[in-house]
Amino acid sequence: KAGVTQTPRYLIKTRGQQVTLSCSPISGHRSVSWYQQTPGQGLQFLFEYFSETQRNKGNFPGRFSGRQFSNSRSEMNVSTLELGDSALYLCASSLVSSYGYTFGSGTRLTVV
Amino acid sequence: QKEVEQNSGPLSVPEGAIASLNCTYSDRGSQSFFWYRQYSGKSPELIMSIYSNGDKEDGRFTAQLNKASQYVSLLIRDSQPSDSATYLCAVSTPNDYKLSFGAGTTVTVRA
């Protein structure tokens, strides 16, 4: 059974640019979440989608957005990149959110 | 007050010993509790979930939950060098659709 697939694995972007990250959940999982992980702040929740609807959003500026497609694949977008956006971005999927989430390998974003 | 707090660590234990990890949470409505293991440079991996008060054992891992004290713990028995990782406590509240994570406790098992 394939796990959660995130692409790309690594990205280097310049301040002011925008970036789109992609996530394919485990087959059958309709709940997809995104998290940001940094050494200083740890793992922070960005947003969660279920059947193309955002059910919750974390405390991040509007530059961070996401969406989910009808096949449950999800993308997140960060516009006007700042140096502080450098982080590991993790996607996680779940069959039932209360059962826990399976994480993908992450996308390491470096903003220079 | 942070939503989820873990003993800061790092925790160093000899091989074969018991590693004890603690976590407290602030939201009394929390119903689902998880322990994730994260190796350096890797993503978190779910190792234990617990939903009701008491102990839950899975191999060398035992999770303990006390909702009245808002406390959840993880014991790693017969610790192995392969257990060296950061352990993250995560808590979920019904209809919140998110995990709130602690900062993690880094465990090093000395051979």
Short mmCIF file of C-alpha atoms in Angstrom, two decimals:
data_model
loop_
_atom_site.label_atom_id
_atom_site.label_comp_id
_atom_site.label_asym_id
_atom_site.label_seq_id
_atom_site.Cartn_x
_atom_site.Cartn_y
_atom_site.Cartn_z
CA LYS A 1 0.00 0.00 0.00
CA ALA A 2 1.55 3.28 -1.08
CA GLY A 3 2.09 5.88 1.62
CA VAL A 4 1.59 9.61 1.52
CA THR A 5 3.55 11.06 -1.39
CA GLN A 6 4.84 14.60 -1.35
CA THR A 7 6.54 16.39 -4.20
CA PRO A 8 9.00 17.89 -4.58
CA ARG A 9 11.30 16.69 -1.79
CA TYR A 10 13.47 19.79 -1.85
CA LEU A 11 12.94 23.33 -3.07
CA ILE A 12 15.05 26.45 -3.04
CA LYS A 13 13.20 29.68 -3.71
CA THR A 14 14.01 33.36 -3.56
CA ARG A 15 12.24 35.83 -1.29
CA GLY A 16 9.13 37.21 -2.91
CA GLN A 17 8.50 34.18 -5.09
CA GLN A 18 5.63 31.80 -4.65
CA VAL A 19 5.68 28.02 -4.31
CA THR A 20 3.22 25.15 -4.70
CA LEU A 21 3.66 21.87 -2.88
CA SER A 22 1.80 18.71 -3.74
CA CYS A 23 0.50 15.81 -1.69
CA SER A 24 -1.11 12.51 -2.67
CA PRO A 25 -2.75 10.80 0.30
CA ILE A 26 -2.97 7.09 1.01
CA SER A 27 -5.59 5.55 -1.23
CA GLY A 28 -9.00 5.85 0.42
CA HIS A 29 -7.96 8.62 2.82
CA ARG A 30 -10.10 11.68 2.31
CA SER A 31 -8.70 13.81 5.13
CA VAL A 32 -5.49 15.64 4.26
CA SER A 33 -3.64 18.00 6.60
CA TRP A 34 -0.59 20.18 6.23
CA TYR A 35 1.95 21.03 8.92
CA GLN A 36 5.01 23.24 9.07
CA GLN A 37 7.99 22.05 11.08
CA THR A 38 10.80 24.36 12.16
CA PRO A 39 13.46 23.96 14.85
CA GLY A 40 12.11 26.93 16.77
CA GLN A 41 8.35 26.39 16.55
CA GLY A 42 8.11 22.64 16.18
CA LEU A 43 5.18 21.15 14.30
CA GLN A 44 2.43 23.64 13.58
CA PHE A 45 -0.90 22.95 11.94
CA LEU A 46 -1.61 24.78 8.69
CA PHE A 47 -4.94 23.42 7.43
CA GLU A 48 -7.08 20.33 6.97
CA TYR A 49 -9.24 19.32 4.04
CA PHE A 50 -11.93 16.70 3.65
CA SER A 51 -13.85 16.16 0.43
CA GLU A 52 -12.49 19.40 -1.02
CA THR A 53 -13.66 21.43 2.01
CA GLN A 54 -11.32 23.15 4.43
CA ARG A 55 -12.50 22.17 7.89
CA ASN A 56 -9.86 23.92 9.94
CA LYS A 57 -7.07 26.43 9.45
CA GLY A 58 -4.13 27.19 11.68
CA ASN A 59 -2.78 30.56 12.71
CA PHE A 60 -0.81 31.42 9.59
CA PRO A 61 -1.00 34.51 7.38
CA GLY A 62 -3.15 34.54 4.28
CA ARG A 63 -0.05 33.96 2.15
CA PHE A 64 -0.51 30.30 3.03
CA SER A 65 -3.34 28.64 1.18
CA GLY A 66 -4.37 25.20 0.13
CA ARG A 67 -6.89 23.19 -1.75
CA GLN A 68 -8.01 19.64 -2.23
CA PHE A 69 -9.12 18.03 -5.43
CA SER A 70 -11.90 15.52 -6.03
CA ASN A 71 -9.37 12.65 -5.98
CA SER A 72 -8.27 13.80 -2.48
CA ARG A 73 -4.90 15.03 -3.72
CA SER A 74 -3.97 18.33 -2.12
CA GLU A 75 -1.77 21.30 -2.84
CA MET A 76 -0.57 24.11 -0.65
CA ASN A 77 0.65 27.43 -1.92
CA VAL A 78 2.80 30.04 -0.25
CA SER A 79 2.95 33.41 -1.93
CA THR A 80 5.44 36.23 -1.42
CA LEU A 81 7.94 33.96 0.29
CA GLU A 82 9.83 35.22 3.33
CA LEU A 83 13.04 33.87 4.83
CA GLY A 84 11.04 32.66 7.81
CA ASP A 85 9.03 30.34 5.58
CA SER A 86 12.06 28.05 5.32
CA ALA A 87 10.85 24.84 6.90
CA LEU A 88 9.89 21.23 6.41
CA TYR A 89 6.32 21.08 5.12
CA LEU A 90 4.57 17.87 5.99
CA CYS A 91 1.39 16.47 4.54
CA ALA A 92 -0.59 13.88 6.47
CA SER A 93 -3.62 11.83 5.57
CA SER A 94 -6.19 9.92 7.56
CA LEU A 95 -9.13 7.63 7.03
CA VAL A 96 -10.72 8.95 10.22
CA SER A 97 -9.00 11.90 11.86
CA SER A 98 -9.49 10.57 15.36
CA TYR A 99 -7.46 7.49 14.41
CA GLY A 100 -4.33 9.52 13.76
CA TYR A 101 -2.55 10.68 10.67
CA THR A 102 0.13 9.17 8.44
CA PHE A 103 2.77 11.64 7.37
CA GLY A 104 4.53 11.94 4.06
CA SER A 105 8.29 12.42 3.75
CA GLY A 106 7.87 16.17 3.55
CA THR A 107 9.08 18.97 1.32
CA ARG A 108 12.12 20.85 2.56
CA LEU A 109 11.69 24.48 1.49
CA THR A 110 14.61 26.86 1.69
CA VAL A 111 14.01 30.54 1.01
CA VAL A 112 17.10 32.58 0.17
CA GLN B 1 0.28 28.05 28.43
CA LYS B 2 1.12 25.75 25.54
CA GLU B 3 -1.55 23.30 24.45
CA VAL B 4 0.76 20.31 24.74
CA GLU B 5 3.89 20.18 26.86
CA GLN B 6 6.51 17.47 27.04
CA ASN B 7 9.43 16.91 29.38
CA SER B 8 12.16 18.85 27.72
CA GLY B 9 14.93 16.28 27.54
CA PRO B 10 17.19 15.29 26.05
CA LEU B 11 16.86 11.91 27.68
CA SER B 12 19.81 9.56 27.69
CA VAL B 13 19.28 5.96 28.78
CA PRO B 14 21.51 2.87 28.68
CA GLU B 15 20.61 0.03 26.36
CA GLY B 16 18.10 -2.29 28.00
CA ALA B 17 16.74 0.36 30.36
CA ILE B 18 13.26 1.92 30.45
CA ALA B 19 12.78 5.33 28.86
CA SER B 20 9.91 7.32 30.33
CA LEU B 21 8.37 10.19 28.38
CA ASN B 22 5.72 12.53 29.75
CA CYS B 23 3.18 14.85 28.19
CA THR B 24 0.49 17.15 29.57
CA TYR B 25 -2.27 18.88 27.65
CA SER B 26 -4.51 21.83 28.40
CA ASP B 27 -7.76 21.09 26.52
CA ARG B 28 -10.02 18.92 28.68
CA GLY B 29 -12.10 18.14 25.59
CA SER B 30 -9.23 16.23 23.99
CA GLN B 31 -10.18 12.66 23.20
CA SER B 32 -7.41 11.16 21.06
CA PHE B 33 -3.77 10.94 22.03
CA PHE B 34 -0.84 9.86 19.94
CA TRP B 35 2.87 9.26 20.17
CA TYR B 36 4.95 9.82 17.06
CA ARG B 37 8.60 8.91 16.60
CA GLN B 38 10.76 11.07 14.37
CA TYR B 39 14.24 10.06 13.35
CA SER B 40 16.63 12.82 12.40
CA GLY B 41 15.89 14.01 8.87
CA LYS B 42 12.75 11.91 8.59
CA SER B 43 9.03 12.54 9.01
CA PRO B 44 7.01 11.60 12.10
CA GLU B 45 5.81 8.00 12.35
CA LEU B 46 2.80 7.01 14.43
CA ILE B 47 3.80 4.43 17.04
CA MET B 48 0.98 4.52 19.59
CA SER B 49 -2.55 5.82 19.94
CA ILE B 50 -4.65 5.81 23.10
CA TYR B 51 -8.20 6.95 23.70
CA SER B 52 -9.30 5.78 27.17
CA ASN B 53 -7.82 5.99 30.63
CA GLY B 54 -5.33 3.33 31.57
CA ASP B 55 -2.49 1.54 29.88
CA LYS B 56 -2.10 0.31 26.32
CA GLU B 57 0.78 -1.97 25.44
CA ASP B 58 2.25 -2.67 22.02
CA GLY B 59 5.44 -4.65 22.05
CA ARG B 60 8.06 -2.74 24.01
CA PHE B 61 5.92 0.41 24.09
CA THR B 62 3.31 1.24 26.74
CA ALA B 63 1.15 4.34 26.59
CA GLN B 64 -0.62 5.56 29.70
CA LEU B 65 -3.49 8.04 29.80
CA ASN B 66 -5.01 9.88 32.74
CA LYS B 67 -7.67 12.31 31.53
CA ALA B 68 -8.41 13.64 35.00
CA SER B 69 -4.79 14.75 35.34
CA GLN B 70 -4.56 15.65 31.63
CA TYR B 71 -1.49 13.51 31.37
CA VAL B 72 -0.25 10.97 28.86
CA SER B 73 3.01 9.08 28.97
CA LEU B 74 5.04 6.63 26.93
CA LEU B 75 7.30 3.96 28.33
CA ILE B 76 9.89 2.26 26.15
CA ARG B 77 11.04 -0.97 27.75
CA ASP B 78 14.31 -2.72 26.91
CA SER B 79 15.48 0.38 25.05
CA GLN B 80 17.55 -0.26 21.94
CA PRO B 81 19.93 2.06 20.06
CA SER B 82 17.35 2.04 17.24
CA ASP B 83 14.94 3.78 19.64
CA SER B 84 17.15 6.88 19.54
CA ALA B 85 14.84 9.52 18.06
CA THR B 86 12.62 12.45 18.96
CA TYR B 87 9.27 11.42 20.40
CA LEU B 88 6.34 13.73 19.79
CA CYS B 89 3.15 13.76 21.81
CA ALA B 90 0.07 14.79 19.83
CA VAL B 91 -3.45 15.50 20.98
CA SER B 92 -6.69 15.77 19.06
CA THR B 93 -10.09 17.19 19.97
CA PRO B 94 -13.32 15.99 18.33
CA ASN B 95 -14.37 18.04 15.31
CA ASP B 96 -11.13 20.03 15.45
CA TYR B 97 -9.52 18.01 12.66
CA LYS B 98 -5.97 18.78 13.71
CA LEU B 99 -3.17 17.45 15.85
CA SER B 100 -1.58 19.68 18.47
CA PHE B 101 2.00 18.63 19.03
CA GLY B 102 4.37 19.01 21.91
CA ALA B 103 7.91 20.18 21.26
CA GLY B 104 9.21 16.63 21.43
CA THR B 105 11.65 14.79 23.65
CA THR B 106 14.89 13.55 22.15
CA VAL B 107 15.91 10.14 23.40
CA THR B 108 19.40 8.72 23.06
CA VAL B 109 19.98 5.08 23.91
CA ARG B 110 23.61 4.41 24.85
CA ALA B 111 25.00 1.07 23.74
#
